[in-house]
Coordinates of C-alpha atoms and ligand atoms in Angstrom, one line a residue:
M1 CA -21.2 4.7 -39.0
G2 CA -20.8 5.8 -34.9
F3 CA -19.2 3.9 -32.0
T4 CA -20.2 0.2 -32.5
G5 CA -18.8 -3.2 -31.3
N6 CA -17.0 -3.3 -34.2
T7 CA -15.4 -0.2 -33.5
V8 CA -14.0 -2.3 -29.7
K9 CA -12.4 -4.6 -32.1
E10 CA -10.8 -3.0 -34.6
L11 CA -9.7 0.1 -31.1
E12 CA -8.2 -3.4 -29.4
A13 CA -5.6 -4.4 -33.2
I14 CA -4.4 -1.1 -32.8
V15 CA -3.1 -1.0 -29.4
G16 CA -4.2 -4.1 -28.1
K17 CA -6.6 -5.0 -25.5
A18 CA -4.7 -3.4 -22.3
G19 CA -4.9 -0.1 -24.6
V20 CA -8.2 0.4 -24.5
T21 CA -10.7 0.3 -22.0
L22 CA -14.5 0.1 -21.4
D23 CA -14.6 0.0 -17.7
S24 CA -17.2 1.8 -16.1
E25 CA -14.9 2.6 -13.2
E26 CA -12.5 3.9 -15.9
L27 CA -15.3 5.9 -18.2
L28 CA -16.4 7.7 -15.4
C29 CA -12.8 8.9 -14.9
Y30 CA -11.7 10.2 -17.7
S31 CA -15.3 11.8 -17.6
Y32 CA -14.4 14.8 -16.2
D33 CA -11.8 17.5 -15.8
A34 CA -10.4 20.0 -12.9
T35 CA -14.1 21.4 -13.6
G36 CA -15.5 19.1 -12.3
R37 CA -18.2 18.9 -15.4
S38 CA -18.5 15.0 -16.2
Y39 CA -19.6 13.7 -19.4
L40 CA -19.0 9.7 -20.4
P41 CA -17.3 8.5 -23.5
Q42 CA -17.2 5.4 -25.2
A43 CA -13.8 3.9 -24.4
V44 CA -11.0 5.5 -23.5
V45 CA -8.2 4.8 -25.2
F46 CA -4.1 4.6 -24.4
P47 CA -1.8 5.1 -27.9
S48 CA 2.2 4.1 -26.7
T49 CA 2.8 5.7 -30.6
E50 CA 3.0 8.1 -32.9
A51 CA 1.9 5.6 -35.4
Q52 CA -1.0 3.8 -33.3
A53 CA -2.2 7.7 -32.4
A54 CA -2.6 8.5 -36.8
D55 CA -4.2 5.1 -37.0
I56 CA -6.8 5.7 -34.4
L57 CA -7.8 9.5 -36.2
K58 CA -8.2 7.3 -39.2
L59 CA -10.9 4.6 -37.6
A60 CA -12.5 7.5 -36.4
F61 CA -12.4 9.5 -39.4
A62 CA -14.0 6.8 -41.2
N63 CA -16.3 6.4 -38.8
S64 CA -18.0 9.9 -37.3
I65 CA -16.8 9.0 -33.9
P66 CA -15.5 12.0 -32.0
V67 CA -11.9 11.8 -30.3
V68 CA -11.1 14.0 -27.4
P69 CA -6.7 14.1 -27.2
R70 CA -6.5 14.2 -22.9
G71 CA -3.3 14.9 -21.0
S72 CA -3.7 15.1 -17.2
G73 CA -7.5 16.8 -17.2
S74 CA -5.8 19.1 -15.6
G75 CA -7.6 21.8 -17.4
M76 CA -9.9 23.8 -16.0
T77 CA -12.7 25.2 -18.9
G78 CA -13.3 21.4 -19.3
G79 CA -10.7 20.7 -22.3
A80 CA -10.5 17.0 -22.3
V81 CA -14.6 16.5 -21.2
P82 CA -16.3 14.1 -23.5
V83 CA -19.2 16.4 -24.2
Q84 CA -20.3 14.3 -27.5
G85 CA -19.3 10.7 -26.0
G86 CA -16.8 9.3 -28.3
I87 CA -13.3 7.8 -27.6
V88 CA -11.6 9.9 -25.3
L89 CA -7.4 10.0 -26.2
V90 CA -5.0 9.5 -23.6
T91 CA -1.4 10.7 -23.9
S92 CA 0.1 8.7 -20.7
Q93 CA 2.0 6.1 -22.5
M94 CA 3.7 8.7 -24.8
N95 CA 5.5 10.6 -22.4
R96 CA 9.3 10.2 -23.5
I97 CA 12.3 12.7 -23.3
L98 CA 13.7 11.7 -26.6
E99 CA 16.4 14.9 -26.1
I100 CA 17.7 16.3 -25.1
D101 CA 20.4 18.6 -26.4
R102 CA 22.5 20.9 -25.1
E103 CA 24.2 22.5 -27.5
N104 CA 21.4 23.8 -29.4
F105 CA 20.1 24.2 -26.4
I106 CA 16.4 22.4 -27.8
A107 CA 14.4 19.1 -26.3
R108 CA 11.8 16.8 -28.1
V109 CA 9.9 15.8 -26.0
Q110 CA 6.6 13.2 -26.5
P111 CA 3.2 14.9 -25.3
G112 CA 2.6 12.5 -22.3
V113 CA 5.9 13.8 -20.4
I114 CA 4.3 15.7 -17.1
V115 CA 5.9 19.3 -17.0
G116 CA 7.7 19.0 -14.0
D117 CA 9.8 15.9 -14.3
L118 CA 10.6 17.6 -18.3
H119 CA 12.4 20.5 -15.5
R120 CA 14.1 18.1 -13.3
A121 CA 15.4 16.6 -16.6
V122 CA 17.1 19.5 -18.3
E123 CA 17.7 21.5 -14.7
E124 CA 20.2 18.4 -14.7
K125 CA 22.0 19.6 -17.2
G126 CA 22.1 23.2 -16.7
L127 CA 19.5 24.0 -18.9
F128 CA 16.1 25.7 -18.0
Y129 CA 12.5 25.6 -19.5
P130 CA 10.2 28.2 -18.0
P131 CA 7.0 27.7 -18.6
D132 CA 6.1 26.7 -14.7
P133 CA 2.5 26.3 -14.4
A134 CA 1.1 25.6 -10.8
S135 CA 0.0 22.3 -11.5
S136 CA 3.4 21.3 -13.0
S137 CA 3.8 18.3 -10.5
V138 CA 0.4 16.7 -12.4
C139 CA 0.0 17.7 -15.8
T140 CA 2.0 17.4 -19.4
I141 CA 3.8 19.1 -21.7
G142 CA 0.9 18.0 -24.3
G143 CA -1.9 19.7 -22.3
N144 CA 0.3 22.6 -21.8
V145 CA 0.8 22.6 -25.5
G146 CA -2.9 22.5 -26.0
E147 CA -3.6 25.1 -23.7
C148 CA -0.6 27.2 -24.3
A149 CA 0.2 27.3 -20.2
G150 CA 1.8 30.0 -18.7
G151 CA 2.1 30.1 -14.7
P152 CA 4.4 32.2 -12.8
R153 CA 7.2 32.1 -14.8
A154 CA 5.7 34.2 -17.2
V155 CA 5.9 37.9 -16.0
K156 CA 9.9 37.6 -17.1
Y157 CA 9.9 34.6 -19.9
G158 CA 6.8 34.4 -21.6
V159 CA 4.7 31.2 -22.1
T160 CA 4.6 28.1 -23.7
R161 CA 4.3 29.4 -27.3
D162 CA 7.3 31.3 -26.7
Y163 CA 9.5 27.9 -26.6
I164 CA 7.6 25.8 -29.3
L165 CA 9.4 25.9 -31.8
G166 CA 7.9 22.6 -34.3
L167 CA 5.5 20.4 -33.8
R168 CA 4.9 16.8 -34.9
A169 CA 0.9 16.0 -35.1
V170 CA -1.9 14.0 -36.4
L171 CA -4.3 16.1 -38.1
P172 CA -8.5 14.0 -37.8
S173 CA -8.0 12.3 -40.8
G174 CA -5.2 10.8 -39.1
E175 CA -2.3 12.0 -41.7
I176 CA 0.9 13.2 -39.1
I177 CA 2.4 16.4 -40.5
R178 CA 5.5 18.6 -39.0
T179 CA 5.4 22.0 -38.4
G180 CA 8.1 24.3 -37.9
V181 CA 12.3 24.0 -37.0
A182 CA 14.2 22.9 -35.0
T183 CA 16.8 26.0 -35.6
A184 CA 16.6 29.4 -33.8
K185 CA 14.4 30.6 -36.0
G186 CA 12.5 29.3 -39.2
V187 CA 9.9 31.6 -41.6
A188 CA 8.8 29.5 -43.6
G189 CA 5.1 28.9 -44.6
Y190 CA 2.8 30.0 -42.4
D191 CA 3.2 29.3 -38.7
L192 CA 1.0 25.8 -38.2
T193 CA 3.1 26.0 -34.8
R194 CA 1.4 28.7 -33.3
L195 CA -1.9 27.7 -34.8
I196 CA -2.1 24.5 -33.0
V197 CA -0.3 25.4 -29.9
G198 CA -3.5 26.7 -27.3
S199 CA -6.1 25.6 -30.5
E200 CA -7.4 23.2 -26.9
G201 CA -6.8 20.0 -29.1
T202 CA -9.1 20.9 -31.5
L203 CA -7.1 21.0 -34.9
A204 CA -4.5 18.6 -34.2
L205 CA -3.4 15.5 -31.8
V206 CA -0.3 16.7 -30.9
T207 CA 2.4 13.9 -30.8
E208 CA 5.9 15.6 -30.2
I209 CA 7.1 18.7 -29.3
T210 CA 10.8 20.1 -30.1
L211 CA 11.2 23.1 -27.5
R212 CA 13.2 25.5 -27.1
L213 CA 15.9 26.3 -23.5
L214 CA 18.0 28.6 -21.8
A215 CA 20.6 28.0 -19.5
K216 CA 19.6 27.9 -15.8
P217 CA 19.8 31.2 -14.2
E218 CA 23.0 30.8 -11.5
Q219 CA 21.0 32.3 -8.5
V220 CA 17.1 32.9 -7.7
K221 CA 16.2 34.8 -4.5
T222 CA 12.5 34.5 -3.2
M223 CA 10.9 37.0 -1.0
A224 CA 7.2 37.7 0.6
A225 CA 5.7 41.3 1.0
F226 CA 2.9 42.1 3.3
F227 CA 0.3 45.0 2.4
D228 CA -2.4 46.0 5.2
S229 CA -3.8 47.6 1.8
V230 CA -5.7 45.5 -1.2
D231 CA -4.8 48.6 -3.2
Q232 CA -1.1 49.4 -2.0
A233 CA -0.1 45.9 -3.3
A234 CA -2.0 46.6 -6.7
R235 CA -0.1 49.9 -7.0
T236 CA 3.2 47.8 -6.3
V237 CA 2.8 45.0 -8.8
S238 CA 2.6 48.1 -11.5
G239 CA 5.2 50.0 -10.3
I240 CA 7.7 47.5 -10.2
M241 CA 6.3 46.3 -13.3
K242 CA 7.2 49.9 -14.5
Q243 CA 11.4 49.4 -13.3
A244 CA 14.4 48.3 -15.6
I245 CA 14.3 45.3 -12.7
V246 CA 12.1 42.1 -14.6
P247 CA 11.2 40.0 -11.0
R248 CA 10.9 36.5 -13.2
C249 CA 7.8 36.0 -10.2
V250 CA 5.5 38.8 -8.9
E251 CA 1.9 37.0 -7.2
Y252 CA -0.3 38.3 -5.5
L253 CA -2.8 36.2 -2.9
D254 CA -5.5 38.3 -1.3
E255 CA -6.8 38.6 2.4
A256 CA -9.5 35.1 2.3
S257 CA -6.8 34.0 0.3
I258 CA -4.4 34.3 2.7
R259 CA -6.2 33.6 5.5
L260 CA -6.7 29.9 3.7
V261 CA -2.6 30.1 3.5
R262 CA -1.4 30.9 6.9
D263 CA -1.3 27.8 8.6
S264 CA 1.4 26.3 6.8
L265 CA 4.0 29.8 6.9
S266 CA 6.6 29.0 9.3
F267 CA 7.3 32.6 9.2
E268 CA 5.4 35.5 11.5
M269 CA 2.9 38.1 9.3
P270 CA 1.5 41.0 11.1
D271 CA -2.3 40.8 11.9
S272 CA -3.6 43.9 9.3
V273 CA -2.3 42.1 6.9
K274 CA -4.7 42.4 3.7
A275 CA -2.4 41.5 0.5
L276 CA 0.7 39.3 0.2
L277 CA 3.1 39.1 -3.0
I278 CA 4.8 36.9 -3.6
L279 CA 8.1 37.7 -5.9
E280 CA 11.3 35.8 -7.3
L281 CA 14.6 37.5 -9.1
D282 CA 17.0 35.7 -10.7
G283 CA 20.3 35.7 -12.3
D284 CA 23.8 36.3 -11.5
S285 CA 24.6 36.2 -8.0
D286 CA 26.0 39.8 -7.9
T287 CA 22.5 41.3 -10.2
I288 CA 21.0 39.0 -8.2
E289 CA 21.9 40.5 -4.8
R290 CA 21.4 43.8 -5.5
E291 CA 17.9 43.7 -7.6
A292 CA 16.7 42.1 -4.6
V293 CA 17.3 45.3 -2.4
Q294 CA 15.6 47.1 -4.8
V295 CA 13.2 45.8 -4.9
R296 CA 12.6 45.1 -1.2
D297 CA 13.5 49.2 -0.9
F298 CA 10.2 49.4 -3.5
C299 CA 7.5 47.3 -1.9
E300 CA 8.9 49.0 1.5
G301 CA 8.3 52.9 0.1
H302 CA 5.2 51.8 -1.2
G303 CA 3.3 51.3 2.1
S304 CA 4.3 47.1 2.7
L305 CA 4.4 46.8 6.2
D306 CA 7.3 44.3 6.1
V307 CA 9.0 42.1 3.2
I308 CA 11.0 38.4 3.9
L309 CA 13.7 37.1 1.6
A310 CA 13.1 34.0 1.8
E311 CA 16.6 32.4 3.7
N312 CA 17.0 28.7 2.1
Q313 CA 15.4 26.6 -0.1
A314 CA 13.2 24.8 1.9
Q315 CA 11.9 28.3 3.3
A316 CA 10.9 29.9 -0.5
D317 CA 9.2 26.0 -0.9
Q318 CA 7.2 26.6 1.5
L319 CA 5.7 30.2 -0.3
W320 CA 5.3 28.1 -3.1
Q321 CA 3.6 25.2 -1.8
A322 CA 1.3 26.9 0.0
R323 CA 0.9 29.1 -3.5
K324 CA -0.4 26.4 -5.1
A325 CA -2.3 24.6 -3.0
L326 CA -4.8 27.8 -2.7
S327 CA -6.8 26.2 -6.0
P328 CA -7.7 22.7 -4.1
I329 CA -7.7 24.3 -0.9
L330 CA -10.6 26.8 -2.0
F331 CA -13.1 24.0 -1.9
K332 CA -13.1 24.7 2.3
I333 CA -14.2 27.7 1.9
A334 CA -17.2 27.2 -0.8
K335 CA -18.8 23.3 -2.3
N336 CA -18.4 24.8 -5.6
K337 CA -16.0 28.1 -6.9
I338 CA -15.8 29.2 -10.4
N339 CA -12.1 29.8 -11.4
E340 CA -11.5 33.0 -13.9
D341 CA -7.8 34.0 -14.8
I342 CA -8.6 37.4 -16.6
V343 CA -5.9 39.5 -17.6
V344 CA -6.2 42.8 -17.6
P345 CA -3.3 45.8 -19.0
I346 CA -0.5 45.9 -15.9
S347 CA -1.6 49.7 -15.0
R348 CA -5.0 48.9 -14.8
I349 CA -4.8 45.6 -11.6
P350 CA -5.7 48.6 -9.0
D351 CA -8.7 49.3 -10.8
L352 CA -8.8 45.6 -11.5
V353 CA -9.3 45.1 -7.9
R354 CA -11.6 47.3 -6.9
E355 CA -14.0 46.4 -9.6
T356 CA -13.4 43.1 -8.1
R357 CA -14.2 44.5 -4.9
K358 CA -17.9 46.0 -6.4
I359 CA -18.7 42.5 -7.7
Q360 CA -18.8 40.4 -4.4
E361 CA -20.4 43.5 -2.4
K362 CA -23.3 43.3 -5.2
S363 CA -23.3 39.1 -6.0
G364 CA -23.0 39.3 -1.7
L365 CA -21.4 35.6 -2.6
T366 CA -17.2 35.5 -1.4
L367 CA -15.0 36.2 -4.3
V368 CA -11.4 35.1 -3.4
S369 CA -8.3 36.8 -5.9
F370 CA -5.1 35.7 -6.4
G371 CA -2.7 34.7 -9.3
H372 CA -0.2 36.1 -11.5
A373 CA -0.2 40.1 -11.0
G374 CA 3.4 40.7 -13.0
D375 CA 1.3 40.0 -16.1
G376 CA -2.0 41.1 -14.8
N377 CA -3.4 37.6 -15.1
I378 CA -5.6 37.5 -11.7
H379 CA -7.6 33.9 -11.1
C380 CA -11.0 35.1 -9.7
N381 CA -12.8 32.1 -7.9
I382 CA -16.0 33.1 -7.0
M383 CA -16.9 30.8 -4.5
Y384 CA -21.0 29.5 -4.5
D385 CA -23.3 25.9 -3.5
Q386 CA -24.6 25.0 -7.2
R387 CA -27.6 22.9 -4.7
D388 CA -28.2 27.0 -4.4
K389 CA -30.6 28.5 -6.6
D390 CA -30.2 31.8 -5.4
Q391 CA -26.5 31.4 -4.9
A392 CA -26.1 29.5 -8.4
E393 CA -27.5 32.6 -10.0
R394 CA -25.4 35.2 -8.2
A395 CA -22.6 33.1 -9.3
E396 CA -23.5 33.6 -12.8
K397 CA -24.3 37.0 -13.4
A398 CA -20.9 37.7 -11.4
V399 CA -19.7 36.1 -14.0
D400 CA -21.1 38.1 -16.8
D401 CA -20.5 41.5 -14.6
L402 CA -16.1 40.4 -14.1
F403 CA -16.0 39.8 -17.7
E404 CA -17.8 43.3 -18.2
V405 CA -15.6 44.6 -16.3
T406 CA -12.6 43.0 -17.8
L407 CA -13.3 43.9 -20.9
N408 CA -14.2 47.4 -20.4
L409 CA -10.2 47.3 -19.1
G410 CA -8.8 46.3 -22.1
G411 CA -8.2 42.5 -20.9
T412 CA -9.0 38.9 -22.2
I413 CA -11.6 37.0 -21.0
T414 CA -8.9 34.6 -20.1
G415 CA -4.9 34.4 -19.9
E416 CA -4.0 30.7 -19.7
H417 CA -7.1 28.2 -19.2
G418 CA -8.6 28.1 -22.8
V419 CA -12.1 28.8 -23.7
G420 CA -13.5 24.9 -23.4
I421 CA -16.9 24.7 -22.7
T422 CA -17.3 27.3 -19.4
K423 CA -16.1 30.3 -21.3
M424 CA -17.9 29.4 -24.5
K425 CA -20.4 31.4 -24.2
F426 CA -18.8 35.0 -23.9
L427 CA -16.3 34.6 -26.6
P428 CA -17.9 36.3 -28.8
R429 CA -18.1 39.6 -26.8
E430 CA -13.9 39.6 -26.7
I431 CA -13.7 37.8 -30.9
S432 CA -15.8 39.6 -33.4
S433 CA -18.5 37.5 -35.7
I434 CA -14.9 38.2 -39.0
E435 CA -12.4 37.1 -37.0
L436 CA -14.7 33.6 -35.1
N437 CA -15.8 32.9 -38.9
L438 CA -12.4 33.4 -39.8
M439 CA -11.4 30.7 -36.4
K440 CA -14.5 27.7 -37.8
G441 CA -12.9 28.0 -41.6
I442 CA -9.6 27.0 -40.2
K443 CA -10.9 24.1 -38.1
K444 CA -13.6 23.3 -41.1
V445 CA -10.2 23.0 -43.1
F446 CA -8.2 20.9 -39.9
D447 CA -11.2 18.8 -39.2
P448 CA -14.0 18.8 -42.4
E449 CA -15.8 16.3 -40.0
N450 CA -15.4 18.1 -36.7
I451 CA -14.0 14.8 -34.7
L452 CA -11.4 16.0 -32.9
N453 CA -12.9 17.3 -29.2
P454 CA -15.6 18.7 -31.5
G455 CA -18.7 21.5 -29.1
K456 CA -15.5 22.6 -28.2
I457 CA -14.4 26.7 -28.4
F458 CA -17.0 28.3 -30.5
I459 CA -21.1 27.5 -30.1
Q460 CA -21.6 26.3 -33.8
Ligands
FAD501 C1 -4.1 23.4 -9.6 C2 -3.8 23.6 -10.8 C3 -3.3 24.7 -11.3 C4 -3.7 25.1 -12.2 N1 -2.0 26.1 -12.5 C5 -2.3 27.0 -14.1 C6 -1.2 27.9 -13.8 O1 -0.7 28.1 -12.8 N2 -1.2 27.8 -15.3 C7 -2.1 27.9 -16.6 O2 -1.3 27.7 -17.9 N3 -2.5 26.5 -16.0 C8 -2.8 26.1 -15.1 N4 -3.6 25.3 -14.3 C9 -4.6 24.5 -15.7 C10 -4.1 23.0 -15.9 O3 -3.0 22.7 -15.5 C11 -3.4 23.8 -17.9 O4 -3.5 23.9 -18.4 C12 -2.7 22.1 -18.3 O5 -2.0 22.8 -19.9 C13 -3.5 20.8 -18.7 O6 -2.5 20.2 -19.0 P1 -3.9 18.9 -18.9 O7 -2.4 17.7 -19.2 O8 -4.1 18.4 -17.7 O9 -4.2 18.3 -20.1 P2 -5.5 17.9 -19.9 O10 -7.0 19.4 -19.1 O11 -5.8 16.6 -20.4 O12 -6.1 18.9 -21.5 C14 -5.5 20.6 -21.6 C15 -5.7 20.6 -23.0 O13 -5.5 20.0 -24.5 C16 -5.9 19.2 -24.6 N5 -4.2 18.3 -25.2 C17 -4.0 17.2 -24.0 N6 -2.9 17.0 -24.5 C18 -3.3 16.8 -26.2 C19 -2.0 16.6 -27.1 N7 -1.3 15.6 -27.0 N8 -2.6 17.6 -28.1 C20 -3.4 18.2 -28.8 N9 -4.4 19.0 -27.9 C21 -3.5 18.1 -26.1 C22 -7.1 19.1 -24.1 O14 -7.5 18.4 -25.2 C23 -7.6 20.2 -24.0 O15 -8.5 20.5 -24.3 C24 -4.1 25.1 -13.5 C25 -4.8 23.9 -12.3 C26 -5.3 23.0 -11.7 C27 -6.0 22.0 -11.1

């Protein structure tokens, strides 16, 4: 029982010698994700077929070896980190787009497909897959299913779960299941698809995904609105979302975020800017022109210093590149950061901004906030140096206060990054013990031996 020399031989028999690595540098590379928390696995395997993945799980099940599904390891809560060692199963060799069905607006893909590649492939055929996490150039669709990823366009189009019609997956026992449908509707039995989406790789290893697609919008218009008051910007977001127009993105950057990206933007920004909104509309060309004017007028009528319309794709790309670069360049401000993706009801965004300021003052730490304000999902980054014990303690307290405020405002502790290991201890504050016990029961049914991504979501 457990991982032995024989396990390596059996893994090699399944995926070949090239499909397994025990190399210490490789093990280190697969020991962490975007949280930076690191736990070494005993082996990393790269199956290239569903049958190989099923054989790996059968082997692990028979020998009680933990298996951790992994896409690109860009997760923000430690979901792909092997906290109990064992095998990290990487889906990078299962990365084929199997079918794009233009007539039925459906795609079938393997889990290791990079989301940005999927976007390009469907858009070449005049189709559209809306979920667009800011990490889309690196993250996999399997990882998006694992976390039920969102992204800027979720404001108008919803999140990953809204586009998953069906799955093929391997249970921890090695049995292969098929869930959902390849049709526009389907309610036969319990919705196992939705149960697996967002389950953070703890219930089943997803091996094939059937996606719902839309028609590619005719035109997109991107604009930036500057404010000299954070409260004013927050009130504008709440106000815009009450209008009949639904922008596809409403991203918010606070003053600290703007300082970090200012130099990479080619347009002039007034010196007094304290908040920036990136707004994006899509639709047919007539409607979009009219809506862009309405949104610009709304911002100007609500205290915006200036509103700039991107004149071409290059200017729009520049705005998005600046926004997407924010998370990595935050390390310029401090050695460590805790990134919390809290969500509050849209009408409570102004309250959240006020409360965040109080937490910043109380903790004496820098808090940098940006993100998907249009759906109330703000990424709040608490900057600190973990080598400094006092700072680390203040950062921990700030997280505690942030979750308290979020829940009091009727929000949730995670909108798209999941619970993983970083939010485990906070989950019981949002979910009652009755519901937690139901969830633990579901985990037991899927995974009686607790081998699939153990030590995640729940404190046992
Ligand atoms: C700079 C940056 C920006 C980001 N922006 C966003 C954003 O805008 N929106 C957003 O939602 N997230 C964002 N993220 C977080 C992250 O990219 C997403 O959570 C993404 O879905 C992770 O994909 P991955 O392939 O890297 O998965 P991994 O990190 O490898 O895994 C994530 C989880 O999914 C599970 N998993 C992976 N593959 C499978 C599979 N085949 N079957 C079952 N479970 C599986 C893993 O076990 C793990 O629990 C961002 C991250 C970074 C670093």
